[in-house]
Amino acid sequence: MSRYWAIRFVCIAMMLGMAPACLAAGSWVANAPSVTVAVPGRVTSSEALSAANPSRLVGRQVSEVSWRFRLPSDRAVRAWLCQGSECLSLTSPRGRRTAPMSWQAASALHFRFLLPNGQRRAVKVQGLQVIVNYRSRGASSVK
């Protein structure tokens, strides 16, 4: 398809309210300081992770979230990534998942960590990072 027709197609789609999802999509990255998980049975939360300018993201829905954190090689923790009271259970120190439908791109996320049953030694969790992919509410993925 020539560039002329591609531009024309996008303009017509926008006028008809059928703009490709890529025009309404984006992502943001945030990091949080290390946390020490020290008390068995007590959840330790990270600082909030949010977009640099969340007011520009109002009305955008999180479509997918990627995360990573580092643990000492001989240690483990139970981990979740949360927005408000809705959490995703994380089964590994890095990964990617489809986000809950209620997650909003303008709202902060945070990690929660818990020592596994029977573990008594404190664990320092470092390198906390999320990558949030979002889209306009109601936009579908174009593949």
PDB file of C-alpha atoms in Angstrom:
ATOM      1  CA  MET A   1       0.000   0.000   0.000  1.00  0.00           C
ATOM      2  CA  SER A   2       1.423   3.385  -0.904  1.00  0.00           C
ATOM      3  CA  ARG A   3       2.067   5.982   1.778  1.00  0.00           C
ATOM      4  CA  TYR A   4      -0.722   8.148   0.357  1.00  0.00           C
ATOM      5  CA  TRP A   5      -3.318   5.401   0.810  1.00  0.00           C
ATOM      6  CA  ALA A   6      -2.001   4.444   4.262  1.00  0.00           C
ATOM      7  CA  ILE A   7      -2.360   8.037   5.490  1.00  0.00           C
ATOM      8  CA  ARG A   8      -5.783   8.301   3.912  1.00  0.00           C
ATOM      9  CA  PHE A   9      -6.914   5.059   5.564  1.00  0.00           C
ATOM     10  CA  VAL A  10      -5.788   6.251   9.021  1.00  0.00           C
ATOM     11  CA  CYS A  11      -7.535   9.619   8.553  1.00  0.00           C
ATOM     12  CA  ILE A  12     -10.804   7.976   7.517  1.00  0.00           C
ATOM     13  CA  ALA A  13     -10.586   5.496  10.385  1.00  0.00           C
ATOM     14  CA  MET A  14     -10.050   8.352  12.846  1.00  0.00           C
ATOM     15  CA  MET A  15     -13.045  10.269  11.468  1.00  0.00           C
ATOM     16  CA  LEU A  16     -15.195   7.178  11.862  1.00  0.00           C
ATOM     17  CA  GLY A  17     -13.969   6.544  15.397  1.00  0.00           C
ATOM     18  CA  MET A  18     -12.150   3.389  14.370  1.00  0.00           C
ATOM     19  CA  ALA A  19      -8.565   4.515  14.880  1.00  0.00           C
ATOM     20  CA  PRO A  20      -6.112   1.676  15.297  1.00  0.00           C
ATOM     21  CA  ALA A  21      -5.425   0.748  18.913  1.00  0.00           C
ATOM     22  CA  CYS A  22      -1.768   1.659  18.461  1.00  0.00           C
ATOM     23  CA  LEU A  23      -2.756   5.325  18.237  1.00  0.00           C
ATOM     24  CA  ALA A  24      -4.260   5.148  21.735  1.00  0.00           C
ATOM     25  CA  ALA A  25      -1.656   2.890  23.348  1.00  0.00           C
ATOM     26  CA  GLY A  26       1.543   3.516  25.236  1.00  0.00           C
ATOM     27  CA  SER A  27       3.690   2.441  28.141  1.00  0.00           C
ATOM     28  CA  TRP A  28       5.487   3.717  31.201  1.00  0.00           C
ATOM     29  CA  VAL A  29       8.328   2.390  33.353  1.00  0.00           C
ATOM     30  CA  ALA A  30       8.893   2.919  37.072  1.00  0.00           C
ATOM     31  CA  ASN A  31      11.440   1.777  39.641  1.00  0.00           C
ATOM     32  CA  ALA A  32      11.235   1.564  43.427  1.00  0.00           C
ATOM     33  CA  PRO A  33      13.940   1.428  46.101  1.00  0.00           C
ATOM     34  CA  SER A  34      14.923  -1.883  47.677  1.00  0.00           C
ATOM     35  CA  VAL A  35      12.852  -3.290  50.531  1.00  0.00           C
ATOM     36  CA  THR A  36      13.786  -5.634  53.361  1.00  0.00           C
ATOM     37  CA  VAL A  37      11.277  -8.368  54.155  1.00  0.00           C
ATOM     38  CA  ALA A  38      12.054  -9.207  57.766  1.00  0.00           C
ATOM     39  CA  VAL A  39       9.006 -10.164  59.835  1.00  0.00           C
ATOM     40  CA  PRO A  40       7.387 -13.572  59.194  1.00  0.00           C
ATOM     41  CA  GLY A  41       3.648 -13.232  58.624  1.00  0.00           C
ATOM     42  CA  ARG A  42       3.820  -9.487  57.912  1.00  0.00           C
ATOM     43  CA  VAL A  43       3.489  -8.166  54.356  1.00  0.00           C
ATOM     44  CA  THR A  44       6.130  -5.643  53.303  1.00  0.00           C
ATOM     45  CA  SER A  45       5.117  -3.168  50.574  1.00  0.00           C
ATOM     46  CA  SER A  46       7.328  -1.229  48.198  1.00  0.00           C
ATOM     47  CA  GLU A  47       7.034   2.459  47.538  1.00  0.00           C
ATOM     48  CA  ALA A  48       4.448   3.375  44.913  1.00  0.00           C
ATOM     49  CA  LEU A  49       5.418   2.906  41.268  1.00  0.00           C
ATOM     50  CA  SER A  50       3.676   5.366  38.964  1.00  0.00           C
ATOM     51  CA  ALA A  51       3.950   7.117  35.636  1.00  0.00           C
ATOM     52  CA  ALA A  52       5.955  10.338  35.434  1.00  0.00           C
ATOM     53  CA  ASN A  53       2.836  12.312  34.466  1.00  0.00           C
ATOM     54  CA  PRO A  54      -0.220  10.274  35.542  1.00  0.00           C
ATOM     55  CA  SER A  55      -2.732  13.065  34.818  1.00  0.00           C
ATOM     56  CA  ARG A  56      -2.141  12.501  31.071  1.00  0.00           C
ATOM     57  CA  LEU A  57      -3.210   8.849  31.460  1.00  0.00           C
ATOM     58  CA  VAL A  58      -6.663   9.323  32.966  1.00  0.00           C
ATOM     59  CA  GLY A  59      -9.122   7.018  31.205  1.00  0.00           C
ATOM     60  CA  ARG A  60      -6.415   4.625  29.968  1.00  0.00           C
ATOM     61  CA  GLN A  61      -6.605   0.986  30.967  1.00  0.00           C
ATOM     62  CA  VAL A  62      -3.575  -1.170  31.797  1.00  0.00           C
ATOM     63  CA  SER A  63      -3.453  -4.001  29.267  1.00  0.00           C
ATOM     64  CA  GLU A  64      -0.256  -5.776  30.302  1.00  0.00           C
ATOM     65  CA  VAL A  65       2.332  -5.441  33.018  1.00  0.00           C
ATOM     66  CA  SER A  66       5.923  -6.676  33.201  1.00  0.00           C
ATOM     67  CA  TRP A  67       7.926  -6.796  36.400  1.00  0.00           C
ATOM     68  CA  ARG A  68      11.286  -7.698  37.794  1.00  0.00           C
ATOM     69  CA  PHE A  69      13.066  -7.771  41.113  1.00  0.00           C
ATOM     70  CA  ARG A  70      16.245  -9.407  42.435  1.00  0.00           C
ATOM     71  CA  LEU A  71      16.703 -11.729  45.400  1.00  0.00           C
ATOM     72  CA  PRO A  72      19.837 -13.272  46.900  1.00  0.00           C
ATOM     73  CA  SER A  73      20.398 -16.570  45.063  1.00  0.00           C
ATOM     74  CA  ASP A  74      19.568 -18.774  48.055  1.00  0.00           C
ATOM     75  CA  ARG A  75      16.431 -16.906  49.153  1.00  0.00           C
ATOM     76  CA  ALA A  76      12.744 -16.779  48.241  1.00  0.00           C
ATOM     77  CA  VAL A  77       9.726 -14.613  49.032  1.00  0.00           C
ATOM     78  CA  ARG A  78       6.053 -14.698  48.143  1.00  0.00           C
ATOM     79  CA  ALA A  79       5.315 -11.712  45.902  1.00  0.00           C
ATOM     80  CA  TRP A  80       2.368  -9.778  44.479  1.00  0.00           C
ATOM     81  CA  LEU A  81       1.966  -6.730  42.244  1.00  0.00           C
ATOM     82  CA  CYS A  82      -0.997  -4.633  43.307  1.00  0.00           C
ATOM     83  CA  GLN A  83      -3.100  -1.641  42.381  1.00  0.00           C
ATOM     84  CA  GLY A  84      -5.276  -0.702  45.315  1.00  0.00           C
ATOM     85  CA  SER A  85      -6.532  -3.948  46.850  1.00  0.00           C
ATOM     86  CA  GLU A  86      -6.416  -5.968  43.605  1.00  0.00           C
ATOM     87  CA  CYS A  87      -3.219  -8.012  43.318  1.00  0.00           C
ATOM     88  CA  LEU A  88      -1.546 -10.356  40.854  1.00  0.00           C
ATOM     89  CA  SER A  89       0.365 -13.221  42.434  1.00  0.00           C
ATOM     90  CA  LEU A  90       3.909 -13.289  41.017  1.00  0.00           C
ATOM     91  CA  THR A  91       5.399 -16.761  40.636  1.00  0.00           C
ATOM     92  CA  SER A  92       8.880 -15.602  39.633  1.00  0.00           C
ATOM     93  CA  PRO A  93      11.163 -12.565  40.078  1.00  0.00           C
ATOM     94  CA  ARG A  94      10.492 -11.484  36.489  1.00  0.00           C
ATOM     95  CA  GLY A  95       7.609 -11.927  34.125  1.00  0.00           C
ATOM     96  CA  ARG A  96       4.733 -10.481  32.141  1.00  0.00           C
ATOM     97  CA  ARG A  97       0.982 -10.863  32.567  1.00  0.00           C
ATOM     98  CA  THR A  98      -2.299  -9.497  31.308  1.00  0.00           C
ATOM     99  CA  ALA A  99      -3.508  -6.934  33.845  1.00  0.00           C
ATOM    100  CA  PRO A 100      -6.857  -7.079  35.642  1.00  0.00           C
ATOM    101  CA  MET A 101      -9.549  -5.138  33.748  1.00  0.00           C
ATOM    102  CA  SER A 102      -9.922  -2.699  36.649  1.00  0.00           C
ATOM    103  CA  TRP A 103      -6.299  -1.477  36.601  1.00  0.00           C
ATOM    104  CA  GLN A 104      -5.910   2.118  35.415  1.00  0.00           C
ATOM    105  CA  ALA A 105      -2.732   3.519  33.820  1.00  0.00           C
ATOM    106  CA  ALA A 106      -2.943   6.724  35.879  1.00  0.00           C
ATOM    107  CA  SER A 107      -2.950   4.841  39.216  1.00  0.00           C
ATOM    108  CA  ALA A 108       0.141   3.672  41.079  1.00  0.00           C
ATOM    109  CA  LEU A 109       1.207   0.059  41.532  1.00  0.00           C
ATOM    110  CA  HIS A 110       3.202  -1.451  44.372  1.00  0.00           C
ATOM    111  CA  PHE A 111       4.903  -4.726  45.163  1.00  0.00           C
ATOM    112  CA  ARG A 112       3.988  -6.752  48.243  1.00  0.00           C
ATOM    113  CA  PHE A 113       6.336  -9.351  49.696  1.00  0.00           C
ATOM    114  CA  LEU A 114       6.016 -11.991  52.410  1.00  0.00           C
ATOM    115  CA  LEU A 115       8.524 -14.448  53.843  1.00  0.00           C
ATOM    116  CA  PRO A 116       7.549 -18.059  53.046  1.00  0.00           C
ATOM    117  CA  ASN A 117       6.374 -20.269  55.929  1.00  0.00           C
ATOM    118  CA  GLY A 118       9.237 -21.294  58.190  1.00  0.00           C
ATOM    119  CA  GLN A 119      11.705 -18.697  56.902  1.00  0.00           C
ATOM    120  CA  ARG A 120      13.121 -16.461  59.634  1.00  0.00           C
ATOM    121  CA  ARG A 121      16.061 -14.620  58.017  1.00  0.00           C
ATOM    122  CA  ALA A 122      15.428 -11.209  56.496  1.00  0.00           C
ATOM    123  CA  VAL A 123      15.550 -10.913  52.699  1.00  0.00           C
ATOM    124  CA  LYS A 124      16.582  -7.771  50.820  1.00  0.00           C
ATOM    125  CA  VAL A 125      14.620  -7.395  47.568  1.00  0.00           C
ATOM    126  CA  GLN A 126      16.362  -5.131  45.046  1.00  0.00           C
ATOM    127  CA  GLY A 127      15.909  -3.844  41.491  1.00  0.00           C
ATOM    128  CA  LEU A 128      12.122  -3.397  41.698  1.00  0.00           C
ATOM    129  CA  GLN A 129      10.753  -2.358  38.304  1.00  0.00           C
ATOM    130  CA  VAL A 130       7.480  -2.414  36.388  1.00  0.00           C
ATOM    131  CA  ILE A 131       6.698  -1.741  32.747  1.00  0.00           C
ATOM    132  CA  VAL A 132       3.046  -0.896  32.198  1.00  0.00           C
ATOM    133  CA  ASN A 133       1.431  -1.141  28.762  1.00  0.00           C
ATOM    134  CA  TYR A 134      -1.883   0.687  28.434  1.00  0.00           C
ATOM    135  CA  ARG A 135      -4.568   1.527  25.909  1.00  0.00           C
ATOM    136  CA  SER A 136      -7.688   3.652  25.726  1.00  0.00           C
ATOM    137  CA  ARG A 137     -10.662   2.122  27.432  1.00  0.00           C
ATOM    138  CA  GLY A 138     -12.471  -0.177  25.036  1.00  0.00           C
ATOM    139  CA  ALA A 139      -9.627  -0.360  22.498  1.00  0.00           C
ATOM    140  CA  SER A 140      -8.827  -3.834  21.254  1.00  0.00           C
ATOM    141  CA  SER A 141      -5.439  -5.230  20.388  1.00  0.00           C
ATOM    142  CA  VAL A 142      -4.419  -5.051  16.745  1.00  0.00           C
ATOM    143  CA  LYS A 143      -2.291  -8.008  15.657  1.00  0.00           C
TER     144      LYS A 143
END
